[in-house]
Coordinates of C-alpha atoms and ligand atoms in Angstrom, one line a residue:
M26 CA 9.7 -33.2 10.6
P27 CA 11.6 -34.5 7.5
H28 CA 11.3 -32.3 4.5
T29 CA 10.7 -35.1 2.0
R30 CA 8.2 -35.1 -0.7
P31 CA 5.6 -37.8 0.1
A32 CA 5.3 -40.4 -2.6
P33 CA 2.0 -40.0 -4.5
G34 CA -0.2 -42.5 -2.7
P35 CA -3.1 -44.4 -4.1
H36 CA -5.0 -41.2 -4.3
A37 CA -2.5 -39.2 -6.3
T38 CA -2.8 -38.6 -10.0
P39 CA 0.7 -39.2 -11.3
A40 CA 0.2 -37.1 -14.4
A41 CA -0.6 -34.1 -12.3
S42 CA 2.5 -34.2 -10.0
G43 CA 4.8 -32.4 -12.4
A44 CA 5.5 -28.7 -13.1
Y45 CA 1.8 -27.8 -12.5
C46 CA 2.5 -28.3 -8.8
S47 CA 4.7 -25.1 -8.7
G48 CA 7.3 -26.9 -6.6
L49 CA 4.9 -27.4 -3.6
R50 CA 6.0 -29.9 -1.1
R51 CA 4.5 -28.9 2.1
V52 CA 1.5 -26.6 2.8
G53 CA 0.1 -25.4 6.1
I54 CA -3.6 -24.8 6.7
L55 CA -5.3 -23.0 9.5
T56 CA -8.8 -21.8 10.5
G57 CA -8.9 -18.3 12.1
G58 CA -11.7 -16.2 13.7
G59 CA -15.0 -17.5 14.9
D60 CA -16.0 -21.0 13.8
C61 CA -18.5 -21.6 11.2
P62 CA -20.3 -24.5 9.5
G63 CA -18.2 -25.8 6.5
L64 CA -14.7 -25.2 7.9
N65 CA -14.0 -29.0 7.9
A66 CA -15.4 -29.3 4.4
V67 CA -12.8 -26.7 3.2
I68 CA -9.9 -28.4 5.1
R69 CA -10.9 -31.7 3.5
A70 CA -11.1 -30.3 0.0
V71 CA -7.8 -28.3 0.3
A72 CA -6.0 -31.3 1.7
K73 CA -7.4 -33.9 -0.7
S74 CA -6.8 -31.7 -3.8
L75 CA -3.2 -31.0 -2.9
M76 CA -2.4 -34.6 -1.9
R77 CA -4.1 -36.2 -4.8
Q78 CA -2.9 -33.9 -7.5
C79 CA 0.6 -33.0 -6.3
G80 CA 1.5 -35.4 -3.5
V81 CA 1.8 -32.4 -1.1
Q82 CA 2.2 -33.0 2.6
V83 CA -0.5 -31.0 4.4
I84 CA 0.2 -29.6 7.8
G85 CA -2.7 -28.6 10.0
I86 CA -2.0 -25.7 12.3
E87 CA -3.9 -25.7 15.6
D88 CA -6.1 -22.9 16.9
G89 CA -5.5 -20.5 14.0
F90 CA -2.5 -18.2 14.1
A91 CA -2.2 -18.9 17.8
G92 CA -0.7 -22.2 16.7
L93 CA 2.2 -20.3 15.2
M94 CA 2.6 -17.7 18.0
G95 CA 4.0 -19.7 20.9
T96 CA 7.6 -20.8 21.4
T97 CA 6.7 -24.1 19.9
A98 CA 4.5 -24.4 16.8
R99 CA 1.4 -26.5 17.4
T100 CA 0.8 -28.6 14.2
R101 CA -0.2 -32.0 13.0
V102 CA 0.2 -33.8 9.7
L103 CA -3.1 -34.2 7.9
D104 CA -3.2 -37.4 5.9
W105 CA -5.9 -38.7 3.6
D106 CA -7.7 -40.6 6.4
S107 CA -7.6 -37.8 8.9
V108 CA -9.6 -35.5 6.5
S109 CA -12.0 -38.2 5.5
G110 CA -15.5 -38.3 7.0
I111 CA -15.4 -34.7 8.2
L112 CA -17.4 -33.1 5.4
M113 CA -20.6 -32.8 7.3
R114 CA -19.1 -32.0 10.7
G115 CA -19.6 -28.5 12.2
G116 CA -16.9 -26.5 13.9
T117 CA -13.2 -27.0 12.9
M118 CA -11.1 -30.1 13.5
L119 CA -8.1 -27.8 13.8
G120 CA -9.5 -25.4 16.5
T121 CA -9.5 -21.7 16.0
S122 CA -8.8 -18.4 17.7
N123 CA -10.3 -14.9 17.2
R124 CA -7.8 -13.3 19.5
A125 CA -4.4 -14.3 18.1
N126 CA -3.0 -11.4 16.0
P127 CA 0.4 -11.9 14.4
L128 CA 0.4 -8.3 13.3
A129 CA 0.1 -7.0 16.9
S130 CA 3.8 -6.5 17.1
E131 CA 7.0 -6.9 15.1
A132 CA 8.0 -9.7 17.5
A133 CA 4.8 -11.6 16.9
T134 CA 5.1 -11.3 13.1
A135 CA 8.7 -12.5 13.2
Q136 CA 7.7 -15.4 15.4
V137 CA 5.0 -16.6 13.0
L138 CA 7.3 -16.2 10.0
A139 CA 10.1 -18.1 11.8
H140 CA 7.8 -21.0 12.5
V141 CA 6.7 -21.1 8.9
Q142 CA 10.3 -21.3 7.8
A143 CA 11.2 -23.9 10.5
L144 CA 8.3 -26.1 9.4
Q145 CA 9.5 -25.7 5.8
L146 CA 6.0 -24.7 4.6
D147 CA 6.0 -23.6 1.0
A148 CA 2.7 -21.8 1.5
L149 CA -0.2 -21.3 3.8
V150 CA -4.0 -21.6 3.4
A151 CA -5.8 -19.3 5.8
I152 CA -9.5 -19.9 6.2
G153 CA -11.2 -17.1 8.0
G154 CA -13.2 -13.8 8.0
D155 CA -12.1 -10.3 7.4
G156 CA -9.8 -10.3 10.4
T157 CA -8.0 -13.4 9.1
M158 CA -7.8 -12.0 5.6
S159 CA -6.3 -8.7 6.9
I160 CA -3.7 -10.8 8.8
A161 CA -3.0 -12.9 5.7
H162 CA -2.5 -9.7 3.7
G163 CA -0.1 -8.3 6.3
L164 CA 1.9 -11.6 6.2
A165 CA 1.9 -11.7 2.4
Q166 CA 3.4 -8.2 2.4
R167 CA 6.2 -9.8 4.5
G168 CA 6.8 -12.4 1.9
L169 CA 4.6 -15.3 3.1
R170 CA 3.0 -17.2 0.2
V171 CA -0.6 -17.4 1.4
V172 CA -4.1 -18.0 -0.1
G173 CA -7.2 -17.0 1.8
V174 CA -10.6 -18.8 1.9
P175 CA -13.5 -16.6 3.0
K176 CA -15.5 -18.0 5.9
T177 CA -18.2 -16.3 8.0
I178 CA -21.8 -16.7 8.9
D179 CA -22.0 -12.9 8.6
N180 CA -21.5 -13.0 4.8
D181 CA -19.7 -9.7 5.1
I182 CA -16.3 -10.3 3.3
A183 CA -15.5 -7.8 0.7
G184 CA -15.5 -9.0 -2.9
C185 CA -17.3 -12.2 -2.2
E186 CA -21.0 -12.5 -2.7
R187 CA -21.5 -15.6 -0.5
S188 CA -19.2 -17.1 2.1
F189 CA -19.8 -20.6 3.3
G190 CA -21.6 -20.8 6.7
F191 CA -24.0 -18.1 5.8
D192 CA -26.6 -20.5 4.3
T193 CA -26.5 -22.7 7.4
A194 CA -26.9 -19.7 9.8
V195 CA -29.9 -18.4 7.7
A196 CA -31.5 -21.9 8.0
T197 CA -31.0 -21.9 11.7
V198 CA -32.4 -18.5 12.2
T199 CA -35.3 -19.2 9.9
D200 CA -36.1 -22.3 12.0
A201 CA -36.0 -20.2 15.1
L202 CA -38.3 -17.5 13.7
E203 CA -40.8 -20.2 12.7
R204 CA -40.9 -21.5 16.2
I205 CA -41.2 -18.0 17.6
Q206 CA -44.2 -17.4 15.3
T207 CA -46.3 -20.0 17.0
T208 CA -45.6 -18.9 20.5
A209 CA -46.0 -15.2 19.6
Q210 CA -49.4 -16.1 18.1
S211 CA -50.5 -18.1 21.1
H212 CA -49.7 -15.3 23.6
S213 CA -50.5 -12.3 21.4
R214 CA -47.0 -11.0 22.0
V215 CA -44.4 -8.9 20.3
M216 CA -41.4 -11.2 19.9
I217 CA -38.0 -9.8 19.1
V218 CA -35.3 -12.2 17.7
E219 CA -31.7 -11.0 17.6
T220 CA -29.3 -12.4 15.0
M221 CA -25.6 -12.3 14.7
G222 CA -23.9 -10.5 11.7
R223 CA -21.9 -7.7 13.3
Y224 CA -22.1 -4.6 11.2
A225 CA -23.9 -6.3 8.3
G226 CA -27.5 -7.3 8.2
W227 CA -27.4 -10.2 5.8
I228 CA -28.4 -12.8 8.2
A229 CA -31.3 -10.7 9.7
L230 CA -32.5 -9.8 6.2
E231 CA -32.5 -13.2 4.5
A232 CA -33.7 -15.1 7.6
G233 CA -36.2 -12.4 8.4
L234 CA -37.7 -12.8 4.9
A235 CA -37.5 -16.7 5.0
G236 CA -39.0 -16.8 8.5
G237 CA -41.9 -14.5 7.9
A238 CA -40.8 -11.6 10.2
D239 CA -43.1 -8.6 10.2
I240 CA -40.4 -6.1 11.0
I241 CA -36.7 -6.5 10.0
L242 CA -34.2 -4.2 11.5
L243 CA -30.7 -4.0 10.0
P244 CA -27.4 -2.2 10.9
E245 CA -27.5 -0.5 7.5
I246 CA -30.8 1.3 8.2
D247 CA -31.2 3.1 11.6
Y248 CA -34.6 2.4 12.8
D249 CA -37.3 4.8 14.0
L250 CA -38.7 3.6 17.3
A251 CA -42.0 5.4 16.8
A252 CA -42.4 3.7 13.4
V253 CA -41.7 0.2 14.8
A254 CA -44.2 0.9 17.6
A255 CA -46.8 2.0 15.1
V256 CA -46.5 -1.2 13.1
C257 CA -46.8 -3.3 16.3
R258 CA -49.9 -1.3 17.4
E259 CA -51.5 -1.7 14.1
R260 CA -50.9 -5.4 14.2
E261 CA -52.2 -5.5 17.9
A262 CA -55.6 -4.4 16.5
R263 CA -55.6 -6.6 13.5
Q264 CA -53.4 -9.7 13.9
R265 CA -52.6 -9.6 17.7
Y266 CA -48.9 -10.5 17.4
T267 CA -45.7 -9.3 15.8
V268 CA -42.3 -10.9 15.1
I269 CA -39.3 -8.6 14.8
C270 CA -36.0 -9.9 13.4
I271 CA -33.1 -7.6 14.4
G272 CA -29.4 -7.8 13.5
E273 CA -27.1 -7.3 16.5
G274 CA -25.5 -4.2 14.8
A275 CA -28.8 -2.4 14.4
K276 CA -29.4 0.9 16.3
P277 CA -32.1 3.5 16.5
H278 CA -31.8 6.9 14.9
G279 CA -29.3 8.9 16.9
G280 CA -28.5 5.9 19.0
Q281 CA -25.4 3.8 19.8
L282 CA -24.4 0.2 19.0
T283 CA -25.2 -2.3 21.8
V284 CA -21.9 -3.7 22.8
A285 CA -21.9 -7.0 24.9
R286 CA -18.2 -7.0 25.7
R287 CA -14.8 -5.8 24.7
V288 CA -12.0 -8.4 24.3
A289 CA -8.2 -7.9 24.4
T290 CA -7.2 -4.7 22.6
D291 CA -4.5 -6.1 20.3
T292 CA -7.0 -8.2 18.3
A293 CA -8.2 -7.1 14.9
D294 CA -11.8 -7.0 16.2
P295 CA -12.0 -6.0 19.9
V296 CA -15.8 -5.4 20.1
R297 CA -18.5 -8.0 20.6
L298 CA -22.0 -6.8 19.8
G299 CA -25.0 -8.2 21.5
G300 CA -28.1 -7.3 23.5
V301 CA -29.9 -5.0 21.1
A302 CA -33.1 -7.1 21.3
H303 CA -33.3 -6.4 25.0
A304 CA -32.7 -2.7 24.5
L305 CA -35.4 -2.6 21.9
C306 CA -37.7 -4.6 24.2
D307 CA -37.3 -2.1 27.0
A308 CA -37.9 0.9 24.7
L309 CA -40.9 -0.7 23.0
Q310 CA -42.8 -2.0 26.0
P311 CA -44.1 1.3 27.3
L312 CA -45.5 2.1 23.9
L313 CA -47.6 -1.1 23.5
H314 CA -50.5 -2.9 25.1
S315 CA -49.2 -6.4 24.4
E316 CA -46.2 -8.0 26.2
V317 CA -42.8 -7.7 24.4
R318 CA -40.2 -10.4 24.7
A319 CA -36.6 -10.7 23.4
T320 CA -34.7 -13.8 22.3
V321 CA -31.0 -13.6 21.5
L322 CA -30.0 -16.6 19.3
G323 CA -26.3 -16.2 19.8
H324 CA -23.8 -18.9 19.0
V325 CA -26.4 -21.5 18.1
Q326 CA -26.2 -19.7 14.7
R327 CA -22.6 -20.8 14.3
G328 CA -23.0 -24.4 15.4
G329 CA -24.1 -27.7 13.8
A330 CA -23.7 -29.4 10.5
P331 CA -23.4 -27.3 7.3
T332 CA -26.3 -27.3 4.9
P333 CA -25.8 -29.1 1.5
F334 CA -25.3 -25.7 -0.1
D335 CA -22.5 -24.8 2.3
R336 CA -20.9 -28.2 2.0
V337 CA -20.7 -27.8 -1.8
L338 CA -19.5 -24.1 -1.6
A339 CA -16.9 -25.0 1.0
T340 CA -15.7 -27.9 -1.2
Q341 CA -15.4 -25.6 -4.2
F342 CA -13.6 -23.0 -2.2
G343 CA -11.2 -25.5 -0.8
N344 CA -10.4 -27.0 -4.2
Q345 CA -10.1 -23.6 -5.7
A346 CA -7.5 -22.6 -3.0
A347 CA -5.5 -25.7 -3.8
Q348 CA -5.7 -24.9 -7.6
L349 CA -4.4 -21.4 -6.9
L350 CA -1.4 -22.7 -5.0
M351 CA -0.7 -25.3 -7.6
Q352 CA -0.7 -22.6 -10.3
G353 CA 1.6 -20.5 -8.2
H354 CA -0.9 -17.7 -7.4
T355 CA -0.6 -16.4 -3.8
G356 CA -1.5 -13.2 -2.0
R357 CA -5.1 -13.9 -3.1
M358 CA -8.4 -14.9 -1.7
V359 CA -10.8 -17.4 -3.3
T360 CA -14.1 -15.7 -4.1
L361 CA -17.5 -16.1 -5.6
Q362 CA -18.6 -13.3 -7.9
Q363 CA -21.8 -13.5 -10.0
G364 CA -22.1 -17.1 -9.2
R365 CA -18.5 -17.9 -10.5
L366 CA -15.5 -19.1 -8.6
D367 CA -12.6 -16.6 -8.9
S368 CA -9.9 -15.0 -6.8
I369 CA -9.0 -11.5 -5.8
P370 CA -6.0 -9.8 -4.2
L371 CA -6.0 -10.0 -0.4
A372 CA -5.2 -6.3 -0.6
D373 CA -8.8 -5.7 -1.9
V374 CA -10.3 -7.6 1.1
A375 CA -8.2 -6.4 4.0
H376 CA -9.7 -4.0 6.5
T377 CA -13.0 -3.7 4.7
Q378 CA -16.5 -5.2 5.0
R379 CA -19.4 -5.9 2.7
R380 CA -22.6 -4.5 4.1
V381 CA -26.2 -4.6 2.7
P382 CA -26.3 -1.8 0.1
Q383 CA -29.2 0.6 0.3
D384 CA -30.4 -0.4 -3.1
H385 CA -30.3 -4.1 -2.5
P386 CA -33.3 -5.8 -4.3
L387 CA -34.3 -7.7 -1.1
L388 CA -34.9 -4.5 0.7
Q389 CA -37.2 -3.4 -2.0
T390 CA -39.0 -6.8 -2.0
A391 CA -39.5 -6.5 1.8
R392 CA -41.0 -3.0 1.6
Q393 CA -43.2 -4.0 -1.3
I394 CA -44.8 -6.9 0.5
G395 CA -45.4 -4.8 3.6
I396 CA -42.5 -5.8 5.8
S397 CA -41.4 -2.9 7.9
L398 CA -37.7 -2.0 7.9
G399 CA -38.3 0.4 10.8
E400 CA -38.1 3.4 8.5
G401 CA -39.9 6.6 9.7
Ligands
LIG12 O1 -18.2 -13.0 12.9 C1 -19.0 -14.0 13.3 C2 -19.6 -13.7 14.6 O2 -20.4 -14.9 14.9 C3 -20.5 -12.4 14.6 O3 -21.7 -12.6 14.0 C4 -20.5 -12.2 16.1 O4 -20.8 -10.8 16.4 C5 -19.2 -12.6 16.6 O5 -18.7 -13.5 15.6 C6 -19.2 -13.2 17.9 O6 -17.9 -13.5 18.3 P1 -17.6 -14.4 19.6 O7 -17.7 -15.8 19.3 O8 -16.2 -14.0 20.0 O9 -18.6 -13.9 20.7

């Protein structure tokens, strides 16, 4: 690929293509980790902002860091037209991988850095969750100029009060809970709905509240089986049905996480949770008169078009990432704090997660209106 600066096209602002651009000529962009609604909106915003303001050539890297880990780098040029019309599309136009880990060995790290050099990338935008941010931080320590953009339906990235994709997942789970309500009512059943979210209960908490769950069980509060059964029995007598929303990382007092599978050990996140709804169903059934059923929502929570909120947030995040690069600030992650766009060092984000704090106001709201959190 020739390393020539593309002429500012019809979309470029000539006044902006000066010193403000920090010498940027070519920038790589990738999406890592699980997919999430809003990824395409970020890609579009990063690319359009860099192209329009600095005439930067944007190189899309395929399948996350996996695209930089083979003997040949897998890339494609993203021009204005290729990133147009993708705002509302779910998934990622670049593909992703949640197994590729450039930090797994010295050789893997060297391979990635060699590809970045050969591609003559001045900087990289890495859109992903905590695993991707940890990798970005490791590569930044090795001299890569990188900016991170926080993505995840789990909303668990440290230092960022809302990641794009979360709002869409909450809307999907809320819709599912509403549908479960009507069938639970008709059959006088106890219906358990399992959400994603890993070790954080944000999806279960917000969707549980929005979808009218009677019991919300979170990874942050170990539940008491007897207390959950008591709420169901009380409702059997009074309202005849109960809807329970449980995060996949929840567990009973003294119990273990429910692990669905383990993936290759050199990944940043080798454990896949799942199945806790069935475990609770089996434990609860002998304690109740009514029938208990479990629904695991799974990947439907990650699919589909982003909500308007996520489209806007993703666009803001993407543009902010481009602004950081243009101002020469790297080794940082775009963030939202107290409703304001900002950035924080990747070092503050790597290897940590944001879970629901015990004093979160939504927990108090739930308790005060009579929603059980499974506490004894
Ligand atoms: O981090 C996003 C997430 O969807 C989690 O909520 C879930 O536990 C995990 O990814 C599932 O990953 P996979 O797609 O590899 O099963």
